[in-house]
mmCIF entry with sequence, helices, sheets and N, C-alpha, C, O atoms, coordinates in Angstrom:
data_MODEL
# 
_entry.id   MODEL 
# 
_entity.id                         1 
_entity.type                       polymer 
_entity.pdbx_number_of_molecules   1 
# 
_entity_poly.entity_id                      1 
_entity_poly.type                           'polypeptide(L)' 
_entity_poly.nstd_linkage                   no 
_entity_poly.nstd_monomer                   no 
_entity_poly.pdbx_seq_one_letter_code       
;(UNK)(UNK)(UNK)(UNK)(UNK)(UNK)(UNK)(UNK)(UNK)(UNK)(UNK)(UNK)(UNK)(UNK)(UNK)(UNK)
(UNK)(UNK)(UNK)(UNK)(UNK)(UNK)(UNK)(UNK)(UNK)(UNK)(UNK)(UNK)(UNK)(UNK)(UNK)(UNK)
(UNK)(UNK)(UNK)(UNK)(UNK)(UNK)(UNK)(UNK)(UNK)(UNK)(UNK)(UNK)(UNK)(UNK)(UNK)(UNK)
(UNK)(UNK)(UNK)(UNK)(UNK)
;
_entity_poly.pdbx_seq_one_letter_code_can   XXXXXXXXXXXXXXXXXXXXXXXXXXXXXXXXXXXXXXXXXXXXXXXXXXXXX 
_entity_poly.pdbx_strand_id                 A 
# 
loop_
_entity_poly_seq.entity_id 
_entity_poly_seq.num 
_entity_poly_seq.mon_id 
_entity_poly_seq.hetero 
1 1  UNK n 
1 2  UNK n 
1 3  UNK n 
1 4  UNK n 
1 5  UNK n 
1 6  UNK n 
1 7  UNK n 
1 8  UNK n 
1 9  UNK n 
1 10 UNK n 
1 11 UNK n 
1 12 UNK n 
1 13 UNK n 
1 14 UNK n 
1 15 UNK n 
1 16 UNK n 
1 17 UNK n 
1 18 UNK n 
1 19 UNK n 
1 20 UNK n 
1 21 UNK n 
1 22 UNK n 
1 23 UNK n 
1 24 UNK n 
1 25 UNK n 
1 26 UNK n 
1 27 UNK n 
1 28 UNK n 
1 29 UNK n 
1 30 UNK n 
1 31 UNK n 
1 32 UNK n 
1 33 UNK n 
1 34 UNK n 
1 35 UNK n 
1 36 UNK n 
1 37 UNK n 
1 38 UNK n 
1 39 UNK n 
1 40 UNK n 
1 41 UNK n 
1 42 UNK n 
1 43 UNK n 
1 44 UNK n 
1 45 UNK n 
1 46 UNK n 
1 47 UNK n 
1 48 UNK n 
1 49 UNK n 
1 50 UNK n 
1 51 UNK n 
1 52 UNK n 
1 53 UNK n 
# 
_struct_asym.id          A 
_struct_asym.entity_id   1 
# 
loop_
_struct_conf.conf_type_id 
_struct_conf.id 
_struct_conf.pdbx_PDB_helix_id 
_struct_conf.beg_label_comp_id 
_struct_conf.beg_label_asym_id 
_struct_conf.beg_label_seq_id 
_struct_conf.pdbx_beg_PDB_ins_code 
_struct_conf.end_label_comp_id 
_struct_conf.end_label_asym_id 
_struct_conf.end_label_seq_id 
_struct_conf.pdbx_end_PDB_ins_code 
_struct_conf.beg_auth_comp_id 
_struct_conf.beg_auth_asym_id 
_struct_conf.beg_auth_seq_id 
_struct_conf.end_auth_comp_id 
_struct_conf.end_auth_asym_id 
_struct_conf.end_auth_seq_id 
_struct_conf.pdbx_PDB_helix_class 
_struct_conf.details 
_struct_conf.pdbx_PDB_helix_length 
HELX_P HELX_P1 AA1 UNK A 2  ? UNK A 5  ? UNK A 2  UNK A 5  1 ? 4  
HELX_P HELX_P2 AA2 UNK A 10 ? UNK A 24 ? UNK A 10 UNK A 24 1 ? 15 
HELX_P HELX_P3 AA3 UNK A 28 ? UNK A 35 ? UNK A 28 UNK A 35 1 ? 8  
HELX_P HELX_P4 AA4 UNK A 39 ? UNK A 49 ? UNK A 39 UNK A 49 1 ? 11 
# 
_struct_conf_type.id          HELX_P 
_struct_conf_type.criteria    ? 
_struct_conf_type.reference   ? 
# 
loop_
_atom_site.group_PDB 
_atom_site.id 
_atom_site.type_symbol 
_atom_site.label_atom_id 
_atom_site.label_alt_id 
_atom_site.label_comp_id 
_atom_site.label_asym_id 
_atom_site.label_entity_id 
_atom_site.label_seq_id 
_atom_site.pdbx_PDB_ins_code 
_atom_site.Cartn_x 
_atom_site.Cartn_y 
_atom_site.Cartn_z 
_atom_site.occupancy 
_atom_site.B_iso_or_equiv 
_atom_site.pdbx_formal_charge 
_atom_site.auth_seq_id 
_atom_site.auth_comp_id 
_atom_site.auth_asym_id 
_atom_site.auth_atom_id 
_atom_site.pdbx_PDB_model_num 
ATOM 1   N N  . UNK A 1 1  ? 141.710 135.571 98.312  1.00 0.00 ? 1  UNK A N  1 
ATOM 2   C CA . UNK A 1 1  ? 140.503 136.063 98.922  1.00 0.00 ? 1  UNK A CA 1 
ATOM 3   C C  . UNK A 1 1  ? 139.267 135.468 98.262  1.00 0.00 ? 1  UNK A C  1 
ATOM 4   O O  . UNK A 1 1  ? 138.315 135.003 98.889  1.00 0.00 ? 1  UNK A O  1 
ATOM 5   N N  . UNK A 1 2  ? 139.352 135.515 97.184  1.00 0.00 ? 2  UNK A N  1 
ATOM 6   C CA . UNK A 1 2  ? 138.246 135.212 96.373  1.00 0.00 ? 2  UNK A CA 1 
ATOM 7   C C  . UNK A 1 2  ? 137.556 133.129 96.730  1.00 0.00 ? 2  UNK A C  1 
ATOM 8   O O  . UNK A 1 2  ? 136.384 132.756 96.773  1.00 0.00 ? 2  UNK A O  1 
ATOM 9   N N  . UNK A 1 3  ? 138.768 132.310 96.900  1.00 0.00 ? 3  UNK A N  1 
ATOM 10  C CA . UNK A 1 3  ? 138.758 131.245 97.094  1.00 0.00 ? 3  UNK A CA 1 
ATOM 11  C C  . UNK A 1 3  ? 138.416 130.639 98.368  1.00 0.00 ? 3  UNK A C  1 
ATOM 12  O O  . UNK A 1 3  ? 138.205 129.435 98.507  1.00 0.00 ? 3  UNK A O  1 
ATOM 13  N N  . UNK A 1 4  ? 138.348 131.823 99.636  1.00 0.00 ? 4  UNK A N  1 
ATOM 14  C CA . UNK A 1 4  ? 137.755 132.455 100.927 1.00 0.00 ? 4  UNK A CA 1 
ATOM 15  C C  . UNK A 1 4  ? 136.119 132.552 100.677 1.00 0.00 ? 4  UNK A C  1 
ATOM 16  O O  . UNK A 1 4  ? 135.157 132.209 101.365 1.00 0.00 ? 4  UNK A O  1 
ATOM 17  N N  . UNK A 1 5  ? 136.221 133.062 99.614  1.00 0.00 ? 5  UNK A N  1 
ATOM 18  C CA . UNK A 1 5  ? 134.466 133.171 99.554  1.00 0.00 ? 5  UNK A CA 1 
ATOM 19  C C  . UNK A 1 5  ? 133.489 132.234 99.087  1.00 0.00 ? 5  UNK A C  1 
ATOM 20  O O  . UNK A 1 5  ? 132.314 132.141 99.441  1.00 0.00 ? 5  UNK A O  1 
ATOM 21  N N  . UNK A 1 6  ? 134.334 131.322 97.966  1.00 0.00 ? 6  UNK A N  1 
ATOM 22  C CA . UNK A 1 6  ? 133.720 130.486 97.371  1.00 0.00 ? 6  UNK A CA 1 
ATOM 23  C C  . UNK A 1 6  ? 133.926 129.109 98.319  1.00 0.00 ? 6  UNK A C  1 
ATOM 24  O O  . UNK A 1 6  ? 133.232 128.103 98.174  1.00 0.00 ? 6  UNK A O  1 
ATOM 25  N N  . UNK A 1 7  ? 134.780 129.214 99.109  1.00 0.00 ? 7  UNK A N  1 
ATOM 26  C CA . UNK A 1 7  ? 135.122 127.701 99.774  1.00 0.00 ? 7  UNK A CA 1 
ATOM 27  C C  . UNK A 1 7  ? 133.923 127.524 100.460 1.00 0.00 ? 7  UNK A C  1 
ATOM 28  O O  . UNK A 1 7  ? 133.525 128.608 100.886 1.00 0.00 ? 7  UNK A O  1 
ATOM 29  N N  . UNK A 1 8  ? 133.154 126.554 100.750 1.00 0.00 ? 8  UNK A N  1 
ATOM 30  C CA . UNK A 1 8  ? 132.357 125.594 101.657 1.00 0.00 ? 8  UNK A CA 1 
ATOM 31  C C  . UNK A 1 8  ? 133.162 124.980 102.669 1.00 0.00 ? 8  UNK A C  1 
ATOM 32  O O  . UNK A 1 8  ? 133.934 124.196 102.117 1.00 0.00 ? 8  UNK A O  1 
ATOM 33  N N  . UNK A 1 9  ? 133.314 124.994 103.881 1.00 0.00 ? 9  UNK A N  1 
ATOM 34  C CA . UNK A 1 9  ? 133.472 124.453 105.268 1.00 0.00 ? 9  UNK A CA 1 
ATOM 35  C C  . UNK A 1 9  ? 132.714 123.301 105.539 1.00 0.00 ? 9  UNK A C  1 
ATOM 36  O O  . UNK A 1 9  ? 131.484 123.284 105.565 1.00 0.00 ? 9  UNK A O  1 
ATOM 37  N N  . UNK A 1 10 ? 133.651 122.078 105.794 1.00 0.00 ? 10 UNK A N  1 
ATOM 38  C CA . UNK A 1 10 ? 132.781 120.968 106.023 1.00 0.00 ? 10 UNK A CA 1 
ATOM 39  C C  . UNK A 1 10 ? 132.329 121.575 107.527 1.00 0.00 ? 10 UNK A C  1 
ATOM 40  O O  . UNK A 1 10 ? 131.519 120.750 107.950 1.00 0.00 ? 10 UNK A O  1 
ATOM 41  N N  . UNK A 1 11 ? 132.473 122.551 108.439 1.00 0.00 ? 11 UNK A N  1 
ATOM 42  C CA . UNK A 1 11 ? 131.776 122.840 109.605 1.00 0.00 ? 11 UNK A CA 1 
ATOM 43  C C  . UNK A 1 11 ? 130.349 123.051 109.315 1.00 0.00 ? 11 UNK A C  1 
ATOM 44  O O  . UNK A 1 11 ? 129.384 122.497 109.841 1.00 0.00 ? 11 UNK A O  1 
ATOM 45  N N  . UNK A 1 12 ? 130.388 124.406 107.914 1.00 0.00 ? 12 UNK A N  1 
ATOM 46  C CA . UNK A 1 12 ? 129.245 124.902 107.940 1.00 0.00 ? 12 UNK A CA 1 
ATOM 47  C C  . UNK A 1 12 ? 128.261 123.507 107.479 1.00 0.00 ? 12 UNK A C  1 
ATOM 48  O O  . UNK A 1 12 ? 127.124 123.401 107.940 1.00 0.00 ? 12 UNK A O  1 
ATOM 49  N N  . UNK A 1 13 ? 128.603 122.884 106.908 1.00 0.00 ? 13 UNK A N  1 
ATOM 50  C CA . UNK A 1 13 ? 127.550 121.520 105.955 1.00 0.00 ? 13 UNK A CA 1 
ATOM 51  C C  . UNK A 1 13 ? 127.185 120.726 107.523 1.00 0.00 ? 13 UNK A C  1 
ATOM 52  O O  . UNK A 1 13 ? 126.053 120.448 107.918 1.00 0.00 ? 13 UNK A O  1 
ATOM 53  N N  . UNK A 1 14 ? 128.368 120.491 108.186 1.00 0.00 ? 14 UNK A N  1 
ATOM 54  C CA . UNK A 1 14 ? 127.509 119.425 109.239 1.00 0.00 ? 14 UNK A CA 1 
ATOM 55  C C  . UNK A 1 14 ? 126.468 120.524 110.091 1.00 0.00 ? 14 UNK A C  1 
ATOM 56  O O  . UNK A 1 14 ? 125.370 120.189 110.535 1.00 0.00 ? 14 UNK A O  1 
ATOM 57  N N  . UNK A 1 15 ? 126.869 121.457 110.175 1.00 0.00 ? 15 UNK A N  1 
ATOM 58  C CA . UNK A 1 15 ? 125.581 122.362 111.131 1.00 0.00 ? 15 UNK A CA 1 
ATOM 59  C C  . UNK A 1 15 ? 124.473 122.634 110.102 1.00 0.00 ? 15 UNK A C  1 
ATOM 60  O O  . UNK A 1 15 ? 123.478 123.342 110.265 1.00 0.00 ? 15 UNK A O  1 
ATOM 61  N N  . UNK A 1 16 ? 124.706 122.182 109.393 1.00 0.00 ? 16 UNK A N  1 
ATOM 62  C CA . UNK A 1 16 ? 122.914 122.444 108.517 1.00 0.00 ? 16 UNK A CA 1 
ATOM 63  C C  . UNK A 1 16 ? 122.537 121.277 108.595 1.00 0.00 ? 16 UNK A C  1 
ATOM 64  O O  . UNK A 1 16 ? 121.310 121.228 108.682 1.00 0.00 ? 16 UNK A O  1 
ATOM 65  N N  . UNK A 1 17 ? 123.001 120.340 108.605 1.00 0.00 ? 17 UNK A N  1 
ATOM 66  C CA . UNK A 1 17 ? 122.825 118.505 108.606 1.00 0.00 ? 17 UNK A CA 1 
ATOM 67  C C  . UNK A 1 17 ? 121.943 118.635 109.687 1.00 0.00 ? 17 UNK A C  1 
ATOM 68  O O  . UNK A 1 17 ? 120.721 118.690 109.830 1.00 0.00 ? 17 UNK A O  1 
ATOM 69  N N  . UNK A 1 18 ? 122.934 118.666 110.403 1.00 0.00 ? 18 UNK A N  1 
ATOM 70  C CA . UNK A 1 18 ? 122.497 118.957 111.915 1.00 0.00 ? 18 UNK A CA 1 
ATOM 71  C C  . UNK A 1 18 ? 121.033 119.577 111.940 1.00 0.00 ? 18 UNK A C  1 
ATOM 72  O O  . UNK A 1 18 ? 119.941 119.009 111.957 1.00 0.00 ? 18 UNK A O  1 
ATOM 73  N N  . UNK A 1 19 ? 121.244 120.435 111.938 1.00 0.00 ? 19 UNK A N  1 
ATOM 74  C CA . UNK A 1 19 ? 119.955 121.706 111.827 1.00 0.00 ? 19 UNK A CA 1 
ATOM 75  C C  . UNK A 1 19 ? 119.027 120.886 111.235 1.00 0.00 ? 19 UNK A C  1 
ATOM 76  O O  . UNK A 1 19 ? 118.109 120.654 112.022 1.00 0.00 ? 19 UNK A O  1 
ATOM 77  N N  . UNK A 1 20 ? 118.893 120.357 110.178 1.00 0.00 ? 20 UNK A N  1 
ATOM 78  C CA . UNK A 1 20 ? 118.052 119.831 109.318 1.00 0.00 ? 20 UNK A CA 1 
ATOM 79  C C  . UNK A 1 20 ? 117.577 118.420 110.523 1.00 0.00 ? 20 UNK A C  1 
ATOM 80  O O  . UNK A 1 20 ? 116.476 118.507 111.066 1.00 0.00 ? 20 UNK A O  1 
ATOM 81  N N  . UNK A 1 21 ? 118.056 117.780 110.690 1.00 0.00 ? 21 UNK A N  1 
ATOM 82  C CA . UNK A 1 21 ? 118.047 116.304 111.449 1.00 0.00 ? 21 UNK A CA 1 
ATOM 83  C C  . UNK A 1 21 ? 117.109 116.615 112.527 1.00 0.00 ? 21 UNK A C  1 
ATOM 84  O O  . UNK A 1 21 ? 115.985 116.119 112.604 1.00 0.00 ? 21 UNK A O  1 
ATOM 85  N N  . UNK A 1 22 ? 117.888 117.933 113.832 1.00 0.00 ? 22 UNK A N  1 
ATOM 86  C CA . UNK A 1 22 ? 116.913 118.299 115.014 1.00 0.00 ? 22 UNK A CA 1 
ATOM 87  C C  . UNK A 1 22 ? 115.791 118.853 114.360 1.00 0.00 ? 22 UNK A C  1 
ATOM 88  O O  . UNK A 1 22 ? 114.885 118.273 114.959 1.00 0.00 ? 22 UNK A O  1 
ATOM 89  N N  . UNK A 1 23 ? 115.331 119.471 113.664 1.00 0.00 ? 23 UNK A N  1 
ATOM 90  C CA . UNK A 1 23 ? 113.565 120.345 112.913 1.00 0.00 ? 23 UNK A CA 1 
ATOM 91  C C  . UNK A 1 23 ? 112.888 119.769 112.531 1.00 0.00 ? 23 UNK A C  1 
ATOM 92  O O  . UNK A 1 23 ? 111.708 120.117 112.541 1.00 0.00 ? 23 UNK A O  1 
ATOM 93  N N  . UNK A 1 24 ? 113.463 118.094 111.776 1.00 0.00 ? 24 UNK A N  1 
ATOM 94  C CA . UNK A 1 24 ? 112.680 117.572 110.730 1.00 0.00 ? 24 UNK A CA 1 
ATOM 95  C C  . UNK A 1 24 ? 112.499 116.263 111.212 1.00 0.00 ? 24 UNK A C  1 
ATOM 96  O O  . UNK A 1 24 ? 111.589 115.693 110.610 1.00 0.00 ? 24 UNK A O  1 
ATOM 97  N N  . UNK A 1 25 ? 113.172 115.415 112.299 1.00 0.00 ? 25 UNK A N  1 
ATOM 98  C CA . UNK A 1 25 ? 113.746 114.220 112.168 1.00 0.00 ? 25 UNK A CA 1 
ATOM 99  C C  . UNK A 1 25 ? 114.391 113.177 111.423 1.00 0.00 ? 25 UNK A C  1 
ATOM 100 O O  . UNK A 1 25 ? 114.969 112.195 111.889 1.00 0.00 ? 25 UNK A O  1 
ATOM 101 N N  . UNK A 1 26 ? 114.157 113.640 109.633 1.00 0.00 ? 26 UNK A N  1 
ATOM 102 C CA . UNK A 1 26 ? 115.197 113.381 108.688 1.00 0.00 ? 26 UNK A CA 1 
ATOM 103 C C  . UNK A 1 26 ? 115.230 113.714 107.384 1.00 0.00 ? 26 UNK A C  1 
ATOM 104 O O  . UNK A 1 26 ? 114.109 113.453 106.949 1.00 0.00 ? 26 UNK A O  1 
ATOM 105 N N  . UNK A 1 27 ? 115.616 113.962 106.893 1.00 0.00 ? 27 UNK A N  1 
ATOM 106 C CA . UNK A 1 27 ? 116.022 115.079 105.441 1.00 0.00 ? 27 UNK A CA 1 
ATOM 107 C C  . UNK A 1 27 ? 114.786 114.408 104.350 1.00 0.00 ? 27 UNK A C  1 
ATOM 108 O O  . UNK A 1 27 ? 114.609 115.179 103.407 1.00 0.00 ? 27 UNK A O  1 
ATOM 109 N N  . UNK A 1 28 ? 113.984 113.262 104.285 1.00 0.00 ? 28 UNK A N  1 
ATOM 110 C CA . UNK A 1 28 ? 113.003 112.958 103.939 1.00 0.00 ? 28 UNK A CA 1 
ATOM 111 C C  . UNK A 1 28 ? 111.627 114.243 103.840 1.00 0.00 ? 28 UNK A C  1 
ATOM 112 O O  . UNK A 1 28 ? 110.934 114.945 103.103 1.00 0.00 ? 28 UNK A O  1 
ATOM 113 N N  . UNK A 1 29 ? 111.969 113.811 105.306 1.00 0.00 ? 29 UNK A N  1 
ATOM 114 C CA . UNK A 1 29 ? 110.484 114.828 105.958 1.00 0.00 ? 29 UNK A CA 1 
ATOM 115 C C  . UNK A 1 29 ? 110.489 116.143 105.517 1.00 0.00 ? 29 UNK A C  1 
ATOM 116 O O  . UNK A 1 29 ? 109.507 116.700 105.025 1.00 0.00 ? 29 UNK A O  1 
ATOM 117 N N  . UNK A 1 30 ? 112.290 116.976 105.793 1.00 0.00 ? 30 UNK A N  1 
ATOM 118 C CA . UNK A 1 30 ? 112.802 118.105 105.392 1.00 0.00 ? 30 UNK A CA 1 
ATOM 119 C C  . UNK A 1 30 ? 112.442 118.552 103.586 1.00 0.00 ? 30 UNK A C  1 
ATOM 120 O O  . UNK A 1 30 ? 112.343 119.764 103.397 1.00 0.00 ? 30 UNK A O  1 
ATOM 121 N N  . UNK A 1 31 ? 112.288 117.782 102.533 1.00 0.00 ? 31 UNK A N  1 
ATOM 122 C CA . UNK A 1 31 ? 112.309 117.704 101.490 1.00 0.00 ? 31 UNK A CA 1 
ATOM 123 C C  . UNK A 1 31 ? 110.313 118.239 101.268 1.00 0.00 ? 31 UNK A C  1 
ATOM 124 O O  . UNK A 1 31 ? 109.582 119.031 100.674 1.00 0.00 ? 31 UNK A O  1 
ATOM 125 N N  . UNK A 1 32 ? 110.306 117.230 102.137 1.00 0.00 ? 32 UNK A N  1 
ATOM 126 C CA . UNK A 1 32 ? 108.487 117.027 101.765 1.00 0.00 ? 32 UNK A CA 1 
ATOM 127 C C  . UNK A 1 32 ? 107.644 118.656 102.655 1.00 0.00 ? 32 UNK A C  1 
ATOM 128 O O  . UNK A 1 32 ? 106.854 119.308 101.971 1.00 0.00 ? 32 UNK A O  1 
ATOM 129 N N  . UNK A 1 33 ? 107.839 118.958 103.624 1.00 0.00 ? 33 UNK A N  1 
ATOM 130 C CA . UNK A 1 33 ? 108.173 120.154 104.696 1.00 0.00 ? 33 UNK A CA 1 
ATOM 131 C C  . UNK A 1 33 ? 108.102 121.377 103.848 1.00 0.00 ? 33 UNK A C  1 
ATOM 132 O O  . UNK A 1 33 ? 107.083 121.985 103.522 1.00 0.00 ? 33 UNK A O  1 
ATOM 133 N N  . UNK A 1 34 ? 109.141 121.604 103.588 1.00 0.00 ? 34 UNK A N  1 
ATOM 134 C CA . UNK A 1 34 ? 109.829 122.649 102.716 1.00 0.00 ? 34 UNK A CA 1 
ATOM 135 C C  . UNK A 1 34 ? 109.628 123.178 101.605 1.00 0.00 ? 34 UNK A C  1 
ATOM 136 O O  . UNK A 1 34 ? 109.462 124.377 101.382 1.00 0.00 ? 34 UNK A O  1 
ATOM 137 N N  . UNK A 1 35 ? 109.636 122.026 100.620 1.00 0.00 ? 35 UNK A N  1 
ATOM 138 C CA . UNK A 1 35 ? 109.604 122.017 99.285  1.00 0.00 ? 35 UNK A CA 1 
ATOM 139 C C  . UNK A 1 35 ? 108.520 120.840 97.973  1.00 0.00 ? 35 UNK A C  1 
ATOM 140 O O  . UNK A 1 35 ? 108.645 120.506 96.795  1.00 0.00 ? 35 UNK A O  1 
ATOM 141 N N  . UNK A 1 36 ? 107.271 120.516 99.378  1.00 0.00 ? 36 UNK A N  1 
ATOM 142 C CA . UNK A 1 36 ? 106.578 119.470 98.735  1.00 0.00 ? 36 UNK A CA 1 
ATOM 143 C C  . UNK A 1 36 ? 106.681 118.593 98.437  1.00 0.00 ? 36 UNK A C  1 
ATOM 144 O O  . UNK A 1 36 ? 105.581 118.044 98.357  1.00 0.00 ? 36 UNK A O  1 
ATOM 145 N N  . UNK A 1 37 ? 107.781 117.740 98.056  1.00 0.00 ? 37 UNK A N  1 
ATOM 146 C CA . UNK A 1 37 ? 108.158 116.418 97.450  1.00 0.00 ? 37 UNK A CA 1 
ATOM 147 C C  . UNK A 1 37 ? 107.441 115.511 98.504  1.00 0.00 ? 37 UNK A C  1 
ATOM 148 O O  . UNK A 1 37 ? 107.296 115.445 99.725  1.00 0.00 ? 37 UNK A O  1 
ATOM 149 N N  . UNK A 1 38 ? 106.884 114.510 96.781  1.00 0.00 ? 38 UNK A N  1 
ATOM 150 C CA . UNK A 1 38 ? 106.637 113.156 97.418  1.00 0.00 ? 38 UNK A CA 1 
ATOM 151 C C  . UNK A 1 38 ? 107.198 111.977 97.853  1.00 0.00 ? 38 UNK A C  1 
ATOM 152 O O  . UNK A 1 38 ? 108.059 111.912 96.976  1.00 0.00 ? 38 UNK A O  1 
ATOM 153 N N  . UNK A 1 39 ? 107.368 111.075 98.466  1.00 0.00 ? 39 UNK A N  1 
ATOM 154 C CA . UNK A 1 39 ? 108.203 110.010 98.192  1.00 0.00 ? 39 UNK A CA 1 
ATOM 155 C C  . UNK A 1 39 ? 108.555 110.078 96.721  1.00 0.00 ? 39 UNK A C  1 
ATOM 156 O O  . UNK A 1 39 ? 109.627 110.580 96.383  1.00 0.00 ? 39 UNK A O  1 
ATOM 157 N N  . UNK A 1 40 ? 107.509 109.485 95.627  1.00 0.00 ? 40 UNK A N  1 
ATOM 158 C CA . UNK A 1 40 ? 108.976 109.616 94.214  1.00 0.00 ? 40 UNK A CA 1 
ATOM 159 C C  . UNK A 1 40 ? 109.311 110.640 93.964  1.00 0.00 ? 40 UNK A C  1 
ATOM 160 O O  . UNK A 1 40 ? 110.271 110.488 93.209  1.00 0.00 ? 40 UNK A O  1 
ATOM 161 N N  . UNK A 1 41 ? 109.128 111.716 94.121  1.00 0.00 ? 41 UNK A N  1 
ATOM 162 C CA . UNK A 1 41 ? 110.079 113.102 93.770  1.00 0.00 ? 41 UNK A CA 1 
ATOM 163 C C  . UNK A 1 41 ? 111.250 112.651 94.791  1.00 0.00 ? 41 UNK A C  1 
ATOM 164 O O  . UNK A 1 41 ? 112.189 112.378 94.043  1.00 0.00 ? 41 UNK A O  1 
ATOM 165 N N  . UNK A 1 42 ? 111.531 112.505 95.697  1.00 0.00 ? 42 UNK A N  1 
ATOM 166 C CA . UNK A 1 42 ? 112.335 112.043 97.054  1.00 0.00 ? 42 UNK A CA 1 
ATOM 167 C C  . UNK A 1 42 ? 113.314 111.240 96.040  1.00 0.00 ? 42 UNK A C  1 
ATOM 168 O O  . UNK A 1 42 ? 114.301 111.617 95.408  1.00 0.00 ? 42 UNK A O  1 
ATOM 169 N N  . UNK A 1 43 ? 112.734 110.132 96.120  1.00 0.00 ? 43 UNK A N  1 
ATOM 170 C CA . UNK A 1 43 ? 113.066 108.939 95.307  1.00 0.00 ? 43 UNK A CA 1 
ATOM 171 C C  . UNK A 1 43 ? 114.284 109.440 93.898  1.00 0.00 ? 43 UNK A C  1 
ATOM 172 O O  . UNK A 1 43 ? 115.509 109.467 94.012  1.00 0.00 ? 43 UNK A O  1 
ATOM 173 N N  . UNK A 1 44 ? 113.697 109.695 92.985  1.00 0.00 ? 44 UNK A N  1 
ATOM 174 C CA . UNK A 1 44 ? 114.237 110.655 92.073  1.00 0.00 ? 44 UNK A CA 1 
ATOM 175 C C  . UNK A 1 44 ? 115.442 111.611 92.216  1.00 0.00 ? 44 UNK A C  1 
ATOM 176 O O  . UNK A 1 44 ? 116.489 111.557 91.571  1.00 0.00 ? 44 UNK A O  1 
ATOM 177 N N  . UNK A 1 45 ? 115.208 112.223 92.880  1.00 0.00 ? 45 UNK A N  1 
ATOM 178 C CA . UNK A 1 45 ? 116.682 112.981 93.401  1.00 0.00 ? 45 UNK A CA 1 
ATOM 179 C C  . UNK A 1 45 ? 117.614 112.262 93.902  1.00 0.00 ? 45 UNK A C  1 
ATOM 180 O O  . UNK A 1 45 ? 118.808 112.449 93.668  1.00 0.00 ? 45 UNK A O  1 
ATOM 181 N N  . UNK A 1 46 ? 117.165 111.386 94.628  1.00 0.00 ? 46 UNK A N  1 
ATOM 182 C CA . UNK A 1 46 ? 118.330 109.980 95.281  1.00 0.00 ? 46 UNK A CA 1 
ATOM 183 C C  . UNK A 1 46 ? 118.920 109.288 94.205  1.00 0.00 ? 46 UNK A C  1 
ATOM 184 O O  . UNK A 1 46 ? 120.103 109.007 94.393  1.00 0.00 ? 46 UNK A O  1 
ATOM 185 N N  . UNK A 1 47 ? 118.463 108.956 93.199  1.00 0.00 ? 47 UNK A N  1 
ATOM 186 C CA . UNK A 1 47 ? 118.530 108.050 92.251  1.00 0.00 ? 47 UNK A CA 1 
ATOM 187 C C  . UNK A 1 47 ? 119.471 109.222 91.045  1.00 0.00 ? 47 UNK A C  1 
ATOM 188 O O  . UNK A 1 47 ? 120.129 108.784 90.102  1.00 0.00 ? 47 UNK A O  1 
ATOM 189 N N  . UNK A 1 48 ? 119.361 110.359 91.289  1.00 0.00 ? 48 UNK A N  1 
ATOM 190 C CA . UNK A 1 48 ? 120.099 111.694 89.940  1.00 0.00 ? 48 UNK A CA 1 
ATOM 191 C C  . UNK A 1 48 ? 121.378 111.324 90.798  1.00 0.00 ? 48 UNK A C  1 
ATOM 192 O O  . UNK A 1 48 ? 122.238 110.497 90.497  1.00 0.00 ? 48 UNK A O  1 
ATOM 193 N N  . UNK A 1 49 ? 121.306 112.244 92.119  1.00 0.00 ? 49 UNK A N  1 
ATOM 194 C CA . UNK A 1 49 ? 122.446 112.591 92.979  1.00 0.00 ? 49 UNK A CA 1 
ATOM 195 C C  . UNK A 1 49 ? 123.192 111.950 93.877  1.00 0.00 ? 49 UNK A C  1 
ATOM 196 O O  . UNK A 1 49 ? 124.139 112.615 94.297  1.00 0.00 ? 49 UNK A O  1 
ATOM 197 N N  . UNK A 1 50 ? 123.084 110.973 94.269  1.00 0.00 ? 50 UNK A N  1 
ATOM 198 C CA . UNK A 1 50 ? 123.662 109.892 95.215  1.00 0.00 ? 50 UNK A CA 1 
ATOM 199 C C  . UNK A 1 50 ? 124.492 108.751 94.468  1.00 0.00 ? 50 UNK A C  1 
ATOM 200 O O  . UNK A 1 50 ? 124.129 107.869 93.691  1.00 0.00 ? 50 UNK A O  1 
ATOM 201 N N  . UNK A 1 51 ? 125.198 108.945 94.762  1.00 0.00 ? 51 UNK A N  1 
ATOM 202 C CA . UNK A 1 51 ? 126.003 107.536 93.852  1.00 0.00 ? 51 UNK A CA 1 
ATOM 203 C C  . UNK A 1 51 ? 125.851 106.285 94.851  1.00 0.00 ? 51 UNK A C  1 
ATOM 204 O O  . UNK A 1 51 ? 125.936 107.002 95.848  1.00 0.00 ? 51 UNK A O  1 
ATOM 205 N N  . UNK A 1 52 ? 125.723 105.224 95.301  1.00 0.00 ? 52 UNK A N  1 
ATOM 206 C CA . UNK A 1 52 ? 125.749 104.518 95.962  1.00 0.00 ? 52 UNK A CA 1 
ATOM 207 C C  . UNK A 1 52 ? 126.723 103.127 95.470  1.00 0.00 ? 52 UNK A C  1 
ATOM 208 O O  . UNK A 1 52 ? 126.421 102.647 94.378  1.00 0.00 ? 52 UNK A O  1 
ATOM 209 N N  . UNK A 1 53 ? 127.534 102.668 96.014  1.00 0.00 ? 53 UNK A N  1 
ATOM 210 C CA . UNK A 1 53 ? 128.519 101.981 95.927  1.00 0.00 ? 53 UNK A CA 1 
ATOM 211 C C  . UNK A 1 53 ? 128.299 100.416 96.576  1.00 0.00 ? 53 UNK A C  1 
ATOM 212 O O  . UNK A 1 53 ? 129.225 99.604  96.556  1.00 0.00 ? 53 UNK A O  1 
# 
């Protein structure tokens, strides 16, 4: 039960994607919108959290 509560659903993540994409036109805008960030605050978090390959 407990592993019920803590699990994340890749359903629920794409409907916030989602959600986020139709309100904002892209998680950029959503960042800056929301929570103020500038491009380098933007920048910055991409560069902590994104691994890019």
């Amino acid at each position: 039960m407990l592993r019920d509560i803590l699990e994340i659903k890749r359903e629920y993540i794409e409907i916030s994607l989602k959600s986020i994409k139709d309100n904002y036109g892209n998680y950029e805008r959503y960042f800056e919108k929301e929570f103020g960030l500038g491009d380098d605050d933007i920048e910055n978090l991409k560069n902590v959290y994104l691994y890019l390959y």
